[in-house]
Coordinates of C-alpha atoms and ligand atoms in Angstrom, one line a residue:
X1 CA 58.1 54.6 -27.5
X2 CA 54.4 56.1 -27.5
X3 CA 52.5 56.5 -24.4
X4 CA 50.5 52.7 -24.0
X5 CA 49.3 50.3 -21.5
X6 CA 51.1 46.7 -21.2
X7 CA 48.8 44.7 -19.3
X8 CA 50.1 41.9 -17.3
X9 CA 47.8 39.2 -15.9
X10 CA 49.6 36.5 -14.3
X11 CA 50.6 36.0 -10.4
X12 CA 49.7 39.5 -8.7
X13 CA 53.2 39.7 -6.5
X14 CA 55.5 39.0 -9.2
X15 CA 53.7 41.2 -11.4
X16 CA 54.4 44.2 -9.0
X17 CA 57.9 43.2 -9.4
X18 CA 57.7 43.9 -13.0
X19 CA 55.9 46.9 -12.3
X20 CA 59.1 48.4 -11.1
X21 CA 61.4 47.8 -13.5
X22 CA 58.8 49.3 -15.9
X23 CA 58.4 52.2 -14.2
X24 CA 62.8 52.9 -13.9
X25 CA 63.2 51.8 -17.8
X26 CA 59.9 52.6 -19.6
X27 CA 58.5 55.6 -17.9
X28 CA 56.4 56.2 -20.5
X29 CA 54.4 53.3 -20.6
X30 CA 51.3 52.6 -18.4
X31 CA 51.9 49.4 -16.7
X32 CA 48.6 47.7 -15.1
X33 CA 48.0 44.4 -13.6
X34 CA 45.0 42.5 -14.4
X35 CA 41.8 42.9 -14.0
X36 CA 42.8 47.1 -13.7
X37 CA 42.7 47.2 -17.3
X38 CA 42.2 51.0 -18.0
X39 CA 40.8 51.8 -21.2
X40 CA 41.1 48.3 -23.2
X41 CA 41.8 50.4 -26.6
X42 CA 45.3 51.3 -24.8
X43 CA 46.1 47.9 -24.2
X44 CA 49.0 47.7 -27.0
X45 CA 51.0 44.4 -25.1
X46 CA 49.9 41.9 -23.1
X47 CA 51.8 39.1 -21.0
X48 CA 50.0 36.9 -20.0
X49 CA 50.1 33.2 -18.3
X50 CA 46.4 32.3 -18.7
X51 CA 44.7 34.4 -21.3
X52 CA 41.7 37.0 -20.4
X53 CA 38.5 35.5 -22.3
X54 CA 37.7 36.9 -25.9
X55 CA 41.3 38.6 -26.5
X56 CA 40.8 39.9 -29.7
X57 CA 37.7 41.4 -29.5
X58 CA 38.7 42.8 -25.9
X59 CA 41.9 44.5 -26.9
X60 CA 41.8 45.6 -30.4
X61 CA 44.6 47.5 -30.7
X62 CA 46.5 44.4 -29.1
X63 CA 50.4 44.4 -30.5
X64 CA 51.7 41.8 -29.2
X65 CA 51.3 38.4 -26.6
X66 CA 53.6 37.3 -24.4
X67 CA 53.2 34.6 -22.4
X68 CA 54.9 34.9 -18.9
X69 CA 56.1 31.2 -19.0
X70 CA 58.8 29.1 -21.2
X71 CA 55.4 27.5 -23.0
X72 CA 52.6 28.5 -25.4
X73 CA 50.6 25.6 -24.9
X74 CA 48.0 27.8 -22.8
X75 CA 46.8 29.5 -25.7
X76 CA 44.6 28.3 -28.2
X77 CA 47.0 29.3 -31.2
X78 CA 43.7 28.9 -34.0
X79 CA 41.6 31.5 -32.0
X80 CA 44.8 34.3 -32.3
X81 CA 44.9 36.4 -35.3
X82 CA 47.5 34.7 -37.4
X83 CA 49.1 38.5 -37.5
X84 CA 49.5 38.8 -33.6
X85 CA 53.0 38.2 -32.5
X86 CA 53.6 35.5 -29.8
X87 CA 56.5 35.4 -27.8
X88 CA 57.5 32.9 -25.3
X89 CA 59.6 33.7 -22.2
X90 CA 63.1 32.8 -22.9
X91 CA 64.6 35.0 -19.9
X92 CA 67.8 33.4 -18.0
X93 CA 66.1 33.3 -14.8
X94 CA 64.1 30.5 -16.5
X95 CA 66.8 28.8 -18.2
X96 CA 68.6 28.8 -14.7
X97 CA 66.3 27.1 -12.4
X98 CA 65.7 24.6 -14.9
X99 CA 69.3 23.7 -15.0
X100 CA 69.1 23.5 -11.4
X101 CA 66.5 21.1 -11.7
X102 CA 67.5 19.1 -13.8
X103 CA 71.1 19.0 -13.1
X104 CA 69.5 17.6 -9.5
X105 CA 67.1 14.9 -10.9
X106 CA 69.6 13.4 -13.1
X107 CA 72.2 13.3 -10.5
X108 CA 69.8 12.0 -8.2
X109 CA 69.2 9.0 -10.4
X110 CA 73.1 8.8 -11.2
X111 CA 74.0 8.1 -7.8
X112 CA 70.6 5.7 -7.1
X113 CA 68.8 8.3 -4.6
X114 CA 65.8 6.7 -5.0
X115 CA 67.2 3.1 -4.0
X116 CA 68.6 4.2 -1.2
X117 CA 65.8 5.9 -0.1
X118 CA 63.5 2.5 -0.3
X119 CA 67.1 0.7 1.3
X120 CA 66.1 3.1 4.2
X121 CA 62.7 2.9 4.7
X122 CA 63.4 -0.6 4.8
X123 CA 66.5 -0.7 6.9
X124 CA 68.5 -1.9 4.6
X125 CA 72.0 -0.7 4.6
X126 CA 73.5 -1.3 1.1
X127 CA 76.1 0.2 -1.3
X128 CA 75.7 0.1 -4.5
X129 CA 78.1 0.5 -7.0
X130 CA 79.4 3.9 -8.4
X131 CA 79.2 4.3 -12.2
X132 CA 81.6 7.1 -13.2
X133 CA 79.1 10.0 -14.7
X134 CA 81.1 9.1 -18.2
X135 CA 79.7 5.7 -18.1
X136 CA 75.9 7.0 -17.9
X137 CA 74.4 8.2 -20.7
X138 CA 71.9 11.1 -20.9
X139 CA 69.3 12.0 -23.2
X140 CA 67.7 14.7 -23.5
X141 CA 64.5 15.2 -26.0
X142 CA 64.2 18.9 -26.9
X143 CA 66.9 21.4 -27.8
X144 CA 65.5 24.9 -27.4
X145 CA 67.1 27.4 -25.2
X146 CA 66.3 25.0 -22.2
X147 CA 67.6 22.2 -23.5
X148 CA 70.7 23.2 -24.9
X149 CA 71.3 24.9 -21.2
X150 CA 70.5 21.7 -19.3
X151 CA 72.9 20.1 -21.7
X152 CA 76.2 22.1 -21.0
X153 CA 75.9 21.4 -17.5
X154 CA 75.6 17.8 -17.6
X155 CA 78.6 17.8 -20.0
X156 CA 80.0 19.3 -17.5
X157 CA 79.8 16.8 -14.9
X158 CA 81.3 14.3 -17.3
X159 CA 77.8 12.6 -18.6
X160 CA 77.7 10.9 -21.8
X161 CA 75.4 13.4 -23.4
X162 CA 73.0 13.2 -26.4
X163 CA 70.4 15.2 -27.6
X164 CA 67.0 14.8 -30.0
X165 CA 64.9 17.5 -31.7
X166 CA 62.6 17.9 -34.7
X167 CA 65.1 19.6 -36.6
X168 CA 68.8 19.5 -36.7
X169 CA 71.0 21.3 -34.0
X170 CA 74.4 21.4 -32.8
X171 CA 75.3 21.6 -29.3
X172 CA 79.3 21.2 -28.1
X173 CA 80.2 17.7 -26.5
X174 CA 76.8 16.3 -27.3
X175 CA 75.9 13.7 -29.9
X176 CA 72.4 15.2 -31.7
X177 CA 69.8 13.7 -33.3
X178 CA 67.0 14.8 -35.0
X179 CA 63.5 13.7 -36.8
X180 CA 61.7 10.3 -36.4
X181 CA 64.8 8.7 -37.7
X182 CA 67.2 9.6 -35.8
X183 CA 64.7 8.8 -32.5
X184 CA 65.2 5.1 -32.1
X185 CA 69.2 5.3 -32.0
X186 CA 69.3 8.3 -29.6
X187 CA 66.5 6.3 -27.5
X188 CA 68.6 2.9 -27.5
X189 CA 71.7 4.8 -26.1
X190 CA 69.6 7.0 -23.0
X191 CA 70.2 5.7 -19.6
X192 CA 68.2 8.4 -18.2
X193 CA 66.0 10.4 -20.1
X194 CA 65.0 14.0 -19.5
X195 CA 61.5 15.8 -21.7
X196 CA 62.0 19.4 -22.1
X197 CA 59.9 19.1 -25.5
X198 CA 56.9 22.2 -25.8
X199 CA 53.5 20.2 -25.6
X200 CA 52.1 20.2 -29.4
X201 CA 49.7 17.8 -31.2
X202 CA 53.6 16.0 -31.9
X203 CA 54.3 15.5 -28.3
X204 CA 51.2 15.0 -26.9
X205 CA 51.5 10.9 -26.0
X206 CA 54.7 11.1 -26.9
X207 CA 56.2 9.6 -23.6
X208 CA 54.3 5.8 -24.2
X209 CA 54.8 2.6 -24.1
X210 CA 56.4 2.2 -28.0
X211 CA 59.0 4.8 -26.5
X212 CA 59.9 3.2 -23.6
X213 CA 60.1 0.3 -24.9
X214 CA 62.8 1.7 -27.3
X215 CA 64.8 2.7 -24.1
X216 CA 67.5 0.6 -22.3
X217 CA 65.9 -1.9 -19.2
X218 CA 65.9 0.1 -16.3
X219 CA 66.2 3.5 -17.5
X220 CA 65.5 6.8 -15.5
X221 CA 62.5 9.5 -16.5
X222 CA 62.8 13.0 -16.0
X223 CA 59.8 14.6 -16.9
X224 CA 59.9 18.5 -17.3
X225 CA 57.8 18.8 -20.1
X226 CA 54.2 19.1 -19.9
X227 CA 51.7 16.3 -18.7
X228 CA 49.8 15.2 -21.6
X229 CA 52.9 14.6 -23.2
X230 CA 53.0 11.1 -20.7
X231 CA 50.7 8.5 -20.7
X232 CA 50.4 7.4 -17.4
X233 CA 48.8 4.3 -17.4
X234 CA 52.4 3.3 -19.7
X235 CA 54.3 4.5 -17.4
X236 CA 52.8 2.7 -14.6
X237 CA 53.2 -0.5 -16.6
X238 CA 56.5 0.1 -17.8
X239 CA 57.5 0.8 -14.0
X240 CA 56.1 -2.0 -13.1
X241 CA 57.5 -4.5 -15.8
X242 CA 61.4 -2.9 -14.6
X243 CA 61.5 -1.3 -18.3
X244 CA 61.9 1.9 -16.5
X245 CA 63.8 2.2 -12.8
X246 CA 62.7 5.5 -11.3
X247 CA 60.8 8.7 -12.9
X248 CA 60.9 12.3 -12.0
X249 CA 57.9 14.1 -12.5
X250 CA 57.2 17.8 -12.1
X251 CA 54.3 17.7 -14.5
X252 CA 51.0 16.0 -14.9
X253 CA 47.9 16.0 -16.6
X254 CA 45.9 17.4 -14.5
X255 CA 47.8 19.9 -12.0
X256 CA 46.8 19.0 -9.1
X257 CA 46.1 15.0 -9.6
X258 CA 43.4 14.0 -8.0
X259 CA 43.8 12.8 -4.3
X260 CA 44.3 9.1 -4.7
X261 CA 45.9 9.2 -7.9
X262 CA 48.5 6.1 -8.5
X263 CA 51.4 8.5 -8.5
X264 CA 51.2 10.0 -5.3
X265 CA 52.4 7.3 -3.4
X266 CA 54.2 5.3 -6.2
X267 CA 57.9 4.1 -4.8
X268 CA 59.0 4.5 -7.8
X269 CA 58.0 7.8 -8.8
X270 CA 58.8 11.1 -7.4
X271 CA 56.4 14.3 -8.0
X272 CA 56.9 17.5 -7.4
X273 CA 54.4 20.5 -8.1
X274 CA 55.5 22.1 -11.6
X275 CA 58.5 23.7 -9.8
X276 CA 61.3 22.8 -11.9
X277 CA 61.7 26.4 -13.2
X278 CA 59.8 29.5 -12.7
X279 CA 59.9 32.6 -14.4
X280 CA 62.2 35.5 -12.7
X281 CA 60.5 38.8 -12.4
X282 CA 63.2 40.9 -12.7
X283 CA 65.1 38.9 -15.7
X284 CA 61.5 38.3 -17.3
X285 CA 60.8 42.1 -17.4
X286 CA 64.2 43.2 -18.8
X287 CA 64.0 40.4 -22.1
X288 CA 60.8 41.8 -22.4
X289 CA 61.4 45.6 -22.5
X290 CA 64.4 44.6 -24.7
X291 CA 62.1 42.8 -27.2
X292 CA 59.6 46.0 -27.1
X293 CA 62.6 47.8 -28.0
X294 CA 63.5 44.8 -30.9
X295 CA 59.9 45.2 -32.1
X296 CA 59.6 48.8 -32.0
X297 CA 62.7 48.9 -34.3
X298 CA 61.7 46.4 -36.3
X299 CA 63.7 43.7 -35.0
X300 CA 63.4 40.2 -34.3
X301 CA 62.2 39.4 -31.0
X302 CA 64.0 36.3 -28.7
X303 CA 61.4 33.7 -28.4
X304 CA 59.1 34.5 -31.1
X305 CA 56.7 31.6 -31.4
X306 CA 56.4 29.9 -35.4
X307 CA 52.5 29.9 -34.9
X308 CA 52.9 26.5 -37.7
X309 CA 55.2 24.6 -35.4
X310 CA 53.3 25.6 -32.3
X311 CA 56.8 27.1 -30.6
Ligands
LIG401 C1 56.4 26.7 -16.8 O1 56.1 25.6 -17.0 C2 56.6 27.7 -17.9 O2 56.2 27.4 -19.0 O3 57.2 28.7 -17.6

């Protein structure tokens, strides 16, 4: 590979840890963390979480973009040069914590966590019964790298497991369903719904009242998505009205909300701070050395974006 610079501009710490593993596997290359640019004409790769203003005209010798997270959505994809590679971060550190994550919420509203923790707060001590995980039936919308991940773990527990996507996909031990009409049936069978879908002008809304209402009475949210993806004031009413039991949310639109928003103290809703899965330096900086390689060699690179589908 040719002497370059790959500039990184995303959290300063991790980006350090990066920096090693550059300097071990791609001596050659000058590594810098934003804002040390160097000479901008050098800049031949970029990862990036949030992008530097005026990209193109900044870096014109720019390659390729990565974005140092699972989602695109941070980039205005019309203002890129429809010739600029994007790549998204498919790295198993990713695909790991998610599974975690997940694997945690859904379990949590398996076994009625939330319940018991209002039984407790109100001193109420009260078993409930225990559906077998075969009995419960999962859904999960989105089958990229994440979803199909999050999937063989809950088949693993024993979970009735189905799956929806744009396009058709197979995944083992999981019933999938794809395009608008294959939504309503894979909605009607969901006990507890998880969102892994990338945020595009097709998801955004896409977690609303008409959906919920296609869901069984009483069904679980896990929300891992991105937060324009939910309409909030739905879910509020659909919490309310017992369409939907409990939600798990680690996204929302904004990040932070707003100190007195309706979700902090909901009962029924529990937040956390867009935590389910973080990107592993280490992991992150080996795919992406391997897809320099791939690129270099003319090769496809994992996670390429399809700049027309937005992912
Ligand atoms: C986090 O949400 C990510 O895109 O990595």
């Amino acid at each position: 590979m040719q002497p370059c610079t790959f500039l990184y501009k995303s959290d300063a710490a991790r980006g350090r840890q990066w920096a090693e593993v550059f300097r071990e596997r791609l001596p050659m290359v000058d590594f810098r963390i934003w804002p040390d640019v160097g000479d901008p004409a050098q800049v031949r790769f970029l990862a990036a979480w949030e992008p530097p203003p005026d990209l193109v005209h900044s870096f014109p010798n720019l390659q390729v973009l990565f974005s140092s997270g699972a989602g695109v959505d941070q980039f205005d994809l019309a203002a890129l040069p429809p010739t600029l590679p994007l790549v998204r971060m498919v790295e198993p550190g990713i695909i790991h914590g998610m599974v975690e994550y997940v694997s945690h919420a859904v379990l949590g509203l398996h076994r009625d966590m939330p319940q018991y923790r209002r039984q407790q707060q109100a001193g109420q001590w009260q078993p409930l019964p225990v559906r077998p995980a075969s009995a419960r039936r999962i859904g999960v919308l989105g089958l990229g790298s994440l979803g199909q991940a999050v999937l063989r773990r809950l088949v693993d527990f024993g979970f009735d497991c189905a799956g929806w996507s744009r396009s058709s996909h197979e995944v083992p031990g999981v019933q999938c369903h794809a395009g608008a009409e294959g939504l309503g049936r894979f909605l009607a069978r969901t006990d507890i719904l998880v969102c892994l879908l990338p945020l595009t002008d097709a998801t955004r809304g896409f977690l609303g009242a008409p959906l919920f209402a296609q869901l069984p009475r009483g069904a679980g949210l896990v929300q891992v998505g991105r937060g324009p993806q939910l309409v909030e004031a739905d879910l509020l009413a659909a919490l309310e009205a017992g369409q939907l039991g409990d939600a798990v949310l680690d996204v929302t639109d904004p990040e932070p909300l707003p100190a007195g928003h309706a979700f902090w103290r909901h009962p029924r809703i529990q937040l956390t701070p867009h935590i389910a899965s973080m990107t592993q330096p280490q992991s992150a900086a080996e795919v992406v050395i391997d897809n320099l390689r791939r690129f270099e060699a003319g090769e496809p690179m994992t996670g390429l974006v399809d700049r027309i589908k937005g992912y």
